[in-house]
Coordinates of C-alpha atoms and ligand atoms in Angstrom, one line a residue:
X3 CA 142.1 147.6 205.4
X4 CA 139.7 148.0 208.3
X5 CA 137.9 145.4 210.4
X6 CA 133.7 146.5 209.4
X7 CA 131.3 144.8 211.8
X8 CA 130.7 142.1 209.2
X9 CA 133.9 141.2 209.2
X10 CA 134.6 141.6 213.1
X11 CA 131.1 139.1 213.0
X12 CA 132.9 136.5 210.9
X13 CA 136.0 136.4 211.7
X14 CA 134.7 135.3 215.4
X15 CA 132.4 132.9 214.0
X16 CA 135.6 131.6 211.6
X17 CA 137.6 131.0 214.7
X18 CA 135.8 129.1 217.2
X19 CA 134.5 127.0 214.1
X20 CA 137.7 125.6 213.1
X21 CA 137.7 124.9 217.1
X22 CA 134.9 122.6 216.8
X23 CA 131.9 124.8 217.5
X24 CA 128.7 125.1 216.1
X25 CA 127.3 128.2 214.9
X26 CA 123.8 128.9 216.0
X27 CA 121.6 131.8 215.0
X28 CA 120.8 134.9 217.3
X29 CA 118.0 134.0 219.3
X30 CA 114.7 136.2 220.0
X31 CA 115.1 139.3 222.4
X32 CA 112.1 138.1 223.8
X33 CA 113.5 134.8 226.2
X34 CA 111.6 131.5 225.2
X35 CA 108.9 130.5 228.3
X36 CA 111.6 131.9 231.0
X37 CA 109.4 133.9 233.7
X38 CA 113.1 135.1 235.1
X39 CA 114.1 136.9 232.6
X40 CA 112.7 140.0 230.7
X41 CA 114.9 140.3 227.7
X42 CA 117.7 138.6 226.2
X43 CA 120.4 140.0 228.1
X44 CA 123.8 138.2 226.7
X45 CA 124.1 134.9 224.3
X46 CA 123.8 132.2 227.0
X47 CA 120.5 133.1 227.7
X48 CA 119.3 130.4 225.1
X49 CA 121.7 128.1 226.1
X50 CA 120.1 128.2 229.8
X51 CA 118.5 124.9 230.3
X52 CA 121.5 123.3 228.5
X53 CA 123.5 124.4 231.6
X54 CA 121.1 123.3 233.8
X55 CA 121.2 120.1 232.2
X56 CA 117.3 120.0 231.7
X57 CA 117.8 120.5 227.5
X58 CA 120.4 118.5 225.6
X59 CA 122.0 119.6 222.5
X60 CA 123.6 117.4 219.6
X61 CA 127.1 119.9 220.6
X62 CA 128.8 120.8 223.4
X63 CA 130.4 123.4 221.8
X64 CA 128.7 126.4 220.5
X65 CA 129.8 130.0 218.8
X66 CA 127.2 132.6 217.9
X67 CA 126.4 136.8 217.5
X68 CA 123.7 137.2 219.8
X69 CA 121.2 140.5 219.5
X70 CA 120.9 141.4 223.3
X71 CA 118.9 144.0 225.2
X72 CA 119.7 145.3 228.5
X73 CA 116.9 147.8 229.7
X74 CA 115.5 146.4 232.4
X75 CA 115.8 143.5 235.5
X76 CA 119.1 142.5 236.4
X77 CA 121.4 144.2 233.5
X78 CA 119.7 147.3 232.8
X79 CA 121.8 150.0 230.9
X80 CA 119.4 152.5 229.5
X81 CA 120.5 155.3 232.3
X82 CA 123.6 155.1 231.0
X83 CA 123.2 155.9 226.6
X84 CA 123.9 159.2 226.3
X85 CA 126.4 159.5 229.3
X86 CA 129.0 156.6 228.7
X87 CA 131.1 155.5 225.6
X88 CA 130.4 151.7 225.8
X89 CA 126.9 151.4 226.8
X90 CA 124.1 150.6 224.6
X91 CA 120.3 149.3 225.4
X92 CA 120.7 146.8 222.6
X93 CA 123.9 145.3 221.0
X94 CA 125.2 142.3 219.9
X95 CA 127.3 140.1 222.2
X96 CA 130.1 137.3 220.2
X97 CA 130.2 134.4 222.7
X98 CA 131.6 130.4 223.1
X99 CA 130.4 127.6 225.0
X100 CA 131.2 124.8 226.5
X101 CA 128.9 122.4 227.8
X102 CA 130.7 120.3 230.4
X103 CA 133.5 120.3 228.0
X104 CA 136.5 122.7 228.0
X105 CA 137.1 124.7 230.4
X106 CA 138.9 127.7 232.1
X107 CA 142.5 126.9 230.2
X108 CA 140.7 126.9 226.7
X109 CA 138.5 129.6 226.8
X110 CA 141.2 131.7 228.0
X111 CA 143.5 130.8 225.7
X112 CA 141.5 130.7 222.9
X113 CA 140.2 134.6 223.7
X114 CA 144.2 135.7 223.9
X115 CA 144.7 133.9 220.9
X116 CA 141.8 135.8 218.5
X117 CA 142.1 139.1 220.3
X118 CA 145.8 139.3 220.0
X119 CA 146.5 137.3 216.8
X120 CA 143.4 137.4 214.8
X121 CA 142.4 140.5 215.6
X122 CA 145.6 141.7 216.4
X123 CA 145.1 143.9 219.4
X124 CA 148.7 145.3 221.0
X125 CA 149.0 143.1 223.5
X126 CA 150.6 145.3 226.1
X127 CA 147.3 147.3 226.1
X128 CA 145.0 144.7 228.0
X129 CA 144.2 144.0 231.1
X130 CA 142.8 140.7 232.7
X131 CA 140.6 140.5 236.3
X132 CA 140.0 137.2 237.7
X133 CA 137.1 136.5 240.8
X134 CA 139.4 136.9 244.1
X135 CA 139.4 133.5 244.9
X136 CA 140.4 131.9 241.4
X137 CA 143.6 131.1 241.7
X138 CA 143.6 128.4 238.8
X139 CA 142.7 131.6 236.3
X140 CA 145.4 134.3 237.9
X141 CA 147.8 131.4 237.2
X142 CA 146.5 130.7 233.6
X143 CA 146.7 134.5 233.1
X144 CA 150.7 134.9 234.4
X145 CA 151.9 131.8 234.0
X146 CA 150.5 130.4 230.5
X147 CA 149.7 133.1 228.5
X148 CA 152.4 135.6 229.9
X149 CA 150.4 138.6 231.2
X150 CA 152.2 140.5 233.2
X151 CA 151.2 140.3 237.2
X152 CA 150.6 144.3 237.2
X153 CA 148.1 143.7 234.3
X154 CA 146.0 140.8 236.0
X155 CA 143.8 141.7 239.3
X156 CA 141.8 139.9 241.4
X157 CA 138.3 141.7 241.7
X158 CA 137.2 140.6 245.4
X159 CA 133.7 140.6 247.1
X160 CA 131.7 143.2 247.0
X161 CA 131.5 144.6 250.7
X162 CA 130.9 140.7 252.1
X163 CA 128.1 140.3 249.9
X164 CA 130.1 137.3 248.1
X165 CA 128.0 137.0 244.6
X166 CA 127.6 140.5 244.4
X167 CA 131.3 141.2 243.0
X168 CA 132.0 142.2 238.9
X169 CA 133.6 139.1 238.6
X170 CA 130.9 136.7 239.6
X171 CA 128.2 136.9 236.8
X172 CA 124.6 136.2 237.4
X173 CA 122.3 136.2 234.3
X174 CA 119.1 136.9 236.9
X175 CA 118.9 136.9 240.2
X176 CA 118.6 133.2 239.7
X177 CA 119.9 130.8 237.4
X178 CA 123.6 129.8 235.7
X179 CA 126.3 131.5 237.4
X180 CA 129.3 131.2 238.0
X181 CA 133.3 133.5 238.6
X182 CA 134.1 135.0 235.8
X183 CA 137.6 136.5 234.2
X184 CA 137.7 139.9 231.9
X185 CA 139.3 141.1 229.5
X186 CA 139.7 144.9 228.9
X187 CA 141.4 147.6 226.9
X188 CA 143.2 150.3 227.7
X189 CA 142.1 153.3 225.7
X190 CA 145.4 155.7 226.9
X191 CA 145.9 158.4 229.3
X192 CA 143.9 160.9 227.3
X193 CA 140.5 159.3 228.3
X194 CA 139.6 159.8 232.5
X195 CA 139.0 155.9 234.3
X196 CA 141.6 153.9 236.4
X197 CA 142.2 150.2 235.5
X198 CA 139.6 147.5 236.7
X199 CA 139.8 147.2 240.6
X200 CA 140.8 150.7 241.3
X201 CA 138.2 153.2 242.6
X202 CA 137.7 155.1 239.0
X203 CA 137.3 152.2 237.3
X204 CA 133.9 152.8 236.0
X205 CA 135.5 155.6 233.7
X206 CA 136.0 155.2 230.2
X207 CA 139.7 154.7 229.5
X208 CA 139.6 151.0 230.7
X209 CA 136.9 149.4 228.5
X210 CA 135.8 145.5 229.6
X211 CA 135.4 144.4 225.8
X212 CA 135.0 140.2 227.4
X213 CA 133.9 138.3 229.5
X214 CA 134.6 134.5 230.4
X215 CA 132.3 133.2 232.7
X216 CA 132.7 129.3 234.3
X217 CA 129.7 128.5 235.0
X218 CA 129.2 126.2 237.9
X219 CA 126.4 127.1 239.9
X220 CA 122.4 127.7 239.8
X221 CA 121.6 130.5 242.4
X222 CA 118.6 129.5 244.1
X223 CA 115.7 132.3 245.5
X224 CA 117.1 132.2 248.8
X225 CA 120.7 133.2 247.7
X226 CA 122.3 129.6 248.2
X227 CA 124.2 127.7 245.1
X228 CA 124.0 124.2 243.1
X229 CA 126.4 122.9 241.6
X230 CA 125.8 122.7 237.5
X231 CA 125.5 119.0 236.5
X232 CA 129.0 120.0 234.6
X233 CA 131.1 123.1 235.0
X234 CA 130.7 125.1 231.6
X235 CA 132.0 127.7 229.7
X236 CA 130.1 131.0 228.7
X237 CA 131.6 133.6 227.2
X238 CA 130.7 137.5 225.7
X239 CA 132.0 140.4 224.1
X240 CA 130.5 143.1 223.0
X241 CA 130.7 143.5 219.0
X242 CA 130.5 147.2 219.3
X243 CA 133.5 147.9 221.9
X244 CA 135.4 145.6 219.5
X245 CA 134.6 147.7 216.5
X246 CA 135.7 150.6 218.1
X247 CA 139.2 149.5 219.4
X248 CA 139.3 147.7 215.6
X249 CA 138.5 150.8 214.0
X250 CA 140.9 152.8 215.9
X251 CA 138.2 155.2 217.9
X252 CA 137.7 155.4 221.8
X253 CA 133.4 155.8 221.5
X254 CA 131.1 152.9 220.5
X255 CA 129.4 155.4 219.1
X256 CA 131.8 156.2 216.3
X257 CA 132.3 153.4 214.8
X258 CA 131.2 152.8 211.1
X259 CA 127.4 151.7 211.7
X260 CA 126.5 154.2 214.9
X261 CA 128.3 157.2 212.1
X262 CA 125.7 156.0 209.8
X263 CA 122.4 156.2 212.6
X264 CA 123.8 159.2 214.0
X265 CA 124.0 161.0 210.2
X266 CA 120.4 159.6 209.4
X267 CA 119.4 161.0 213.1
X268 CA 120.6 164.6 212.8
X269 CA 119.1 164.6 208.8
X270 CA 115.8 163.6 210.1
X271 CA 116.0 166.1 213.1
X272 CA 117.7 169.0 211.1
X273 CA 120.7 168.4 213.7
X274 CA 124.4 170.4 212.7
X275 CA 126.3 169.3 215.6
X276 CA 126.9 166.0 215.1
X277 CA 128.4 165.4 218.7
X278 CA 124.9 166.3 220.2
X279 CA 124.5 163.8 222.6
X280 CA 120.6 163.1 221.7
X281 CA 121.7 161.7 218.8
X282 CA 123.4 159.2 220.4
X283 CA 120.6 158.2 222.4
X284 CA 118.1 158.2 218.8
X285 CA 120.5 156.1 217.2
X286 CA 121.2 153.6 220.3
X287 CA 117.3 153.4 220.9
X288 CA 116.2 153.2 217.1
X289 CA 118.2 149.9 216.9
X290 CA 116.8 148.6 220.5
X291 CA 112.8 149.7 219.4
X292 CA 112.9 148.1 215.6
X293 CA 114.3 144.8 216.8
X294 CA 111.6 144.8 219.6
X295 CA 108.9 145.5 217.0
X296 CA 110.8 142.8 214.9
X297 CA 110.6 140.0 217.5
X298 CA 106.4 140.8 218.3
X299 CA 106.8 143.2 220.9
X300 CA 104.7 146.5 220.6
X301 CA 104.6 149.6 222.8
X302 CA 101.7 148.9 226.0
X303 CA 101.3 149.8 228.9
X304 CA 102.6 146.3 231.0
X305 CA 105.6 144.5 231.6
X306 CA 108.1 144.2 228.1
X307 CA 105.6 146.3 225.8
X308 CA 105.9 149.6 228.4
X309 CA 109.4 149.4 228.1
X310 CA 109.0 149.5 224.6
X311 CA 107.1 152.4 225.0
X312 CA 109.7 153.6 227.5
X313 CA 112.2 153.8 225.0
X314 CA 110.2 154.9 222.2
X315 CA 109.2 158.2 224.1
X316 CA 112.7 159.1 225.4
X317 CA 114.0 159.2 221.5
X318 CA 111.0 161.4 221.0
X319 CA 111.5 163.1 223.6
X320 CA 115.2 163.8 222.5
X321 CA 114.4 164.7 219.5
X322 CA 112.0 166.9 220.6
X323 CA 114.8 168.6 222.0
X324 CA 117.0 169.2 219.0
X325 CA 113.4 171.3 217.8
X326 CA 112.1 168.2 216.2
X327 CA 108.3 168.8 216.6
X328 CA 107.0 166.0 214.4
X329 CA 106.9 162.2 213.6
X330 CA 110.5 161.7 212.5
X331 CA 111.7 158.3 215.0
X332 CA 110.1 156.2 211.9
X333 CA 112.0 157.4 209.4
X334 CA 115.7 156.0 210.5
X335 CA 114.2 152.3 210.0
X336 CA 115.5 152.2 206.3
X337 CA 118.9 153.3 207.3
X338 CA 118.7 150.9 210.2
X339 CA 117.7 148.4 208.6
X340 CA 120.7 149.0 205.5
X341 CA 123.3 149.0 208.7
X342 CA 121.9 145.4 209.7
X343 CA 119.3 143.8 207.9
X344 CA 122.1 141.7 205.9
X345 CA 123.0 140.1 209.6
X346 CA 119.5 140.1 210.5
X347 CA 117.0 139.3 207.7
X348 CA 114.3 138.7 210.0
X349 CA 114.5 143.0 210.3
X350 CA 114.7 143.5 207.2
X351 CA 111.5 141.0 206.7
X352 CA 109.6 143.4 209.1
X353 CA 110.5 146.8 207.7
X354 CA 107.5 148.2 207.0
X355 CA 105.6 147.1 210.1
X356 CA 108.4 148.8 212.1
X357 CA 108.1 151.7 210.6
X358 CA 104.1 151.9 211.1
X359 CA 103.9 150.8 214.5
X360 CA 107.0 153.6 216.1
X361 CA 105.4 155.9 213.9
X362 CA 101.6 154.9 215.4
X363 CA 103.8 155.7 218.7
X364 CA 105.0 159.2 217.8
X365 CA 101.8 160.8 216.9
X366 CA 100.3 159.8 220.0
X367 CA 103.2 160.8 222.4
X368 CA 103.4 164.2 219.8
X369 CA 99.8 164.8 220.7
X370 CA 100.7 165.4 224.7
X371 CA 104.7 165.8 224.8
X372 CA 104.9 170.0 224.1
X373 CA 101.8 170.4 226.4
X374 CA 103.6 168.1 228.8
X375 CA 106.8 170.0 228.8
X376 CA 105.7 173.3 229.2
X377 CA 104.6 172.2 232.8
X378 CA 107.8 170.2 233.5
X379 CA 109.5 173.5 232.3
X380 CA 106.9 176.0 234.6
X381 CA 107.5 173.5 237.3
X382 CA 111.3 173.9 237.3
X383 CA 111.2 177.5 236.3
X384 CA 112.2 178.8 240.1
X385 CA 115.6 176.6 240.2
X386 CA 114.0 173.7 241.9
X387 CA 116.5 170.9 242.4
X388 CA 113.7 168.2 243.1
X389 CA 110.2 167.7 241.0
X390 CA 107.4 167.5 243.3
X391 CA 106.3 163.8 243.2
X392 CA 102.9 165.2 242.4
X393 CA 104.1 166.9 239.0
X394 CA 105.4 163.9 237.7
X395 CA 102.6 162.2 238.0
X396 CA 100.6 164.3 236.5
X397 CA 102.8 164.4 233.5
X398 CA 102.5 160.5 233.6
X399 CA 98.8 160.3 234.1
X400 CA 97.9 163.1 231.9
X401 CA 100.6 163.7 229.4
X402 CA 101.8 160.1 228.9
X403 CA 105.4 161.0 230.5
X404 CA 107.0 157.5 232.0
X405 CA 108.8 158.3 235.2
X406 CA 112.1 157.4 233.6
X407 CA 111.1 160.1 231.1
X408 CA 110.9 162.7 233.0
X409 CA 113.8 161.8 235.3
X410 CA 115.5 162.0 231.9
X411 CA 115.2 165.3 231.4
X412 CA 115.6 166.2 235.1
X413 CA 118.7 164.7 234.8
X414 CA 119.9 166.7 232.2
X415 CA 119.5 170.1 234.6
X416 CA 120.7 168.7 238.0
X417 CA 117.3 167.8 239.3
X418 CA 115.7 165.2 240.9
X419 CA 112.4 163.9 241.3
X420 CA 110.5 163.5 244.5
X421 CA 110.0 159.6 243.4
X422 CA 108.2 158.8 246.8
X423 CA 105.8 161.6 246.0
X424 CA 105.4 160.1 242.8
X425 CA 104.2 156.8 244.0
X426 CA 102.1 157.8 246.4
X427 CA 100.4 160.1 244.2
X428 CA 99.8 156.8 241.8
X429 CA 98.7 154.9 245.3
X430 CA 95.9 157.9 245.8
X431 CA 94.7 157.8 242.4
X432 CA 94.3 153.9 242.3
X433 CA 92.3 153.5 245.8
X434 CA 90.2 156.3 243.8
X435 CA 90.3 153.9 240.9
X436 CA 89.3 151.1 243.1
X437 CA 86.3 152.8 245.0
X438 CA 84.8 154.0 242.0
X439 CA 84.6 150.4 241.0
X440 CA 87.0 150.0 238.2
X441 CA 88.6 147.0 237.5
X442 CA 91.9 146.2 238.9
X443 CA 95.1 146.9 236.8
X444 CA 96.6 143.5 238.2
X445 CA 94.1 141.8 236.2
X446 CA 95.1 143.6 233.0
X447 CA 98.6 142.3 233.9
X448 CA 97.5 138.8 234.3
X449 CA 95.3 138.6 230.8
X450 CA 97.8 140.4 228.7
X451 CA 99.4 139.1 225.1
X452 CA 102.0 136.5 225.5
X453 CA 104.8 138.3 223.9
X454 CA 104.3 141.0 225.8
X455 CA 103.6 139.7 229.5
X456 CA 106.6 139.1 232.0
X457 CA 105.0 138.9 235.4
X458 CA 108.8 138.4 236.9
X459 CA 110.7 140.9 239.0
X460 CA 109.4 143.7 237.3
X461 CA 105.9 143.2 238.1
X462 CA 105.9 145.8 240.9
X463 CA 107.5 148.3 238.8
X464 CA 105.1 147.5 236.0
X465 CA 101.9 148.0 238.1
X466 CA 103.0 151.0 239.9
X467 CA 103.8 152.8 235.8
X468 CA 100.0 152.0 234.5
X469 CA 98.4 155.1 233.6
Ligands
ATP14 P1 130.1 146.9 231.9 O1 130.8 146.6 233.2 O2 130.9 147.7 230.9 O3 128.8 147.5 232.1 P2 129.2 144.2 232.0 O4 130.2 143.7 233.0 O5 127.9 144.6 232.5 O6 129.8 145.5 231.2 P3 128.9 141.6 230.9 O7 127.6 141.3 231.5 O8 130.1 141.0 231.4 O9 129.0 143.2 230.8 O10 128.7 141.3 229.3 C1 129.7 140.8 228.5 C2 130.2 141.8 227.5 O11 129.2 142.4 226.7 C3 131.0 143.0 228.1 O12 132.3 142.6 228.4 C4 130.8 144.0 227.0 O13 131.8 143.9 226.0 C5 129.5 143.8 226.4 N1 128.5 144.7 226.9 C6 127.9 144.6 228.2 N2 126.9 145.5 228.3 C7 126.9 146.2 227.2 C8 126.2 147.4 226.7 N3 125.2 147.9 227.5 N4 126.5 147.9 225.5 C9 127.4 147.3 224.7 N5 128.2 146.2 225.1 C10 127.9 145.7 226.3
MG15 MG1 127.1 146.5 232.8
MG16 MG1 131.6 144.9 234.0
MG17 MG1 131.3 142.0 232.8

């Protein structure tokens, strides 16, 4: 029998029970009154005042399956779906806590214990990195639980910039932090990537599948660290990289729920090839658009609601590429919501408002996105290798393309775009805006909807992408 995510779900939830934790329900992808913080990026993020010591809970231990979303601020991974095997915009991160409780010796332990003996991964295929300076973890790692020394490396600072290094998680650039230790499988020789530490480690062959954390710091705006009131424990693992090594493929994208998007993607889009990588991206960004629509965010043109409509456009816009040429995003929410609306009723509760609002979506971008192409294609048609900044903005402005958009496609046909041109194109068109007396786009920012308004880091970036 094979591990399904449902079981890969419970079993972690099982395991850190009978180890005295309590099991607390997913938490909104939208962050509760944190200003930091644009989307829930991992599973601590609810548990952030608890490790500040500003918000007490009845536990100091705590287990759960956390929806997360990483396309934007700090942990942004939408540039990479499509192009790597472990990356996703949302997915759902397994994690344990301690609240001043146990610490490094436990959480270890306990993660070789249920990968190797629960799960039963082979052993001699993972690897361990510890923060340079953590000697008590390297030890824990060769000493305790047996790894062997060539398996465990110390990940150092990242060219003098000391919190900048892999091993030293940050949730935002302020906030509980703290070193951290990984956990990673080795997917074989067949796959390209060197193990962590070495300079091809960002291939796919070494796969980080978890992360322990120690949290013992709060990172203050001017770079300089508090000590927590008590160190912690914060851990996460990606439910998905799991699956795969569970269910004996290398790809995220091939295990038993992403088969099941991808087939409903290439019905909907009349798609033979299954490997076409634009149904990867449908079936990563169908998931990541229905649970925003499912926690009260709706596509806009500000802060979390434009990158709603950010990812919204680029599956269009890929689907528009496999010849789709009509509404057909919409129609995956069923089998979406079959794959995961067991685990997450709350989906399943908001089906059909899901489906109306991406398909609202769709025949608006459908109204500009062939006209809009056809220039982006005239525009390249001499062998360009940059987009004139002035192009893109147009397509923006007129056609509705978001700069990431079109940088999509560019990407896909070795071009860049002219991204200075692009802004001061925007710059020109805005002192227009402002001399013809129009109201000012900040103040659209400042009296927009609650769920959708994040005036944090990205508040540049949001102002500079109003049409
Ligand atoms: P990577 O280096 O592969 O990008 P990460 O170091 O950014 O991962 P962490 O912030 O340490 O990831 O998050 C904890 C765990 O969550 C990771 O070890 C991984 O299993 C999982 N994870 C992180 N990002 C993603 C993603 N974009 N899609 C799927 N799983 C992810
Ligand atoms: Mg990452
Ligand atoms: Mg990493
Ligand atoms: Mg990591």
């Amino acid at each position: 029998a094979q591990f399904t995510v449902a079981d890969i779900r419970q079993t972690f939830l099982d395991f850190f029970k009978e180890r005295g934790h309590t099991v607390v329900p997913s938490s909104s992808l939208v962050p509760a009154n944190d200003p930091t913080l644009m989307f829930t990026n991992s599973g601590m993020v609810q548990f952030k005042d608890v490790f500040l010591g500003t918000d007490k809970r009845p536990y100091v231990r705590a287990a759960s399956v956390q929806a997360c979303l990483r396309a934007g601020g700090k942990h942004n991974d939408l540039e990479n779906v499509g192009y790597t095997a472990r990356h996703h915009t949302f997915f759902e991160m397994l994690g344990n806590w301690s609240f001043g409780d146990y610490f490094k010796r436990e959480s270890l332990k306990w993660a070789w214990e249920l990968l190797t003996e629960v799960y039963k991964l082979p052993a001699d295929k993972l690897w361990a990195t510890v923060y340079m300076e953590d000697d008590e973890a390297y030890d824990i790692w060769t000493k305790e639980i047996g790894l062997p020394p060539e398996r465990v490396v110390r990940i150092g600072d990242n060219k003098g910039a000391r919190y900048a290094s892999d091993n030293f998680w940050m949730m935002a650039d302020t906030g509980p932090c703290g070193p951290c230790s990984e956990i990673f499988y080795d997917h074989g020789p067949h796959i390209p990537g060197g193990p962590p530490g070495s300079p091809d480690a960002d291939g796919d062959r070494y796969i980080e599948i978890w992360n322990n954390v120690f949290m013992q710091f709060d990172m203050q705006p001017d770079g300089s660290v508090r000590p927590l009131p008590a160190p912690c424990v914060d851990t996460g693992m990606g439910l998905e990289r799991l699956a795969a090594i569970l269910q004996h493929v290398h790809s995220n994208y091939e295990i038993d729920l992403f088969q099941a998007l991808i087939a409903a993607a290439a019905r909907e889009t009349h798609t033979q090839d299954l490997a076409n990588p634009s149904l990867r991206v449908i079936a990563d960004h169908i998931r990541a658009t229905s649970f925003l629509v499912a926690d009260g965010v709706i596509p806009s043109n500000e802060g979390r609601g434009y990158v709603q409509r950010r990812i919204i456009r680029r599956a269009i816009r890929h689907g528009y590429k496999l010849g789709q040429k009509t509404p057909f995003f919409h129609k995956l929410v069923p089998d979406l919501v079959k794959q995961m609306g067991t685990a997450y009723p709350h989906l399943a509760k908001a089906q059909q408002r899901v489906m109306e609002v991406l398909k609202a979506e769709e025949e608006r971008f459908y109204e500009t996105l062939a006209n809009g192409m056809d220039i982006l294609d005239a525009a390249l048609a001499g062998g360009q290798k940059v987009l004139p900044g002035e192009v893109a903005f147009k397509l923006h402005d007129t056609y509705g393309f978001p700069l990431d958009l079109t940088q999509d496609v560019c990407r896909e046909r070795g071009v860049t775009v002219d991204v200075a041109g692009f802004d001061a194109a925007m710059d020109k068109q805005k002192a227009a805006g402002r001399a013809a007396g129009k109201f000012k786009m900040d103040r659209v920012l400042e009296y927009a909807g609650e769920v959708n308004k994040f005036v944090g880091y990205e508040k540049l970036e949001a102002s500079a992408k109003i049409t």
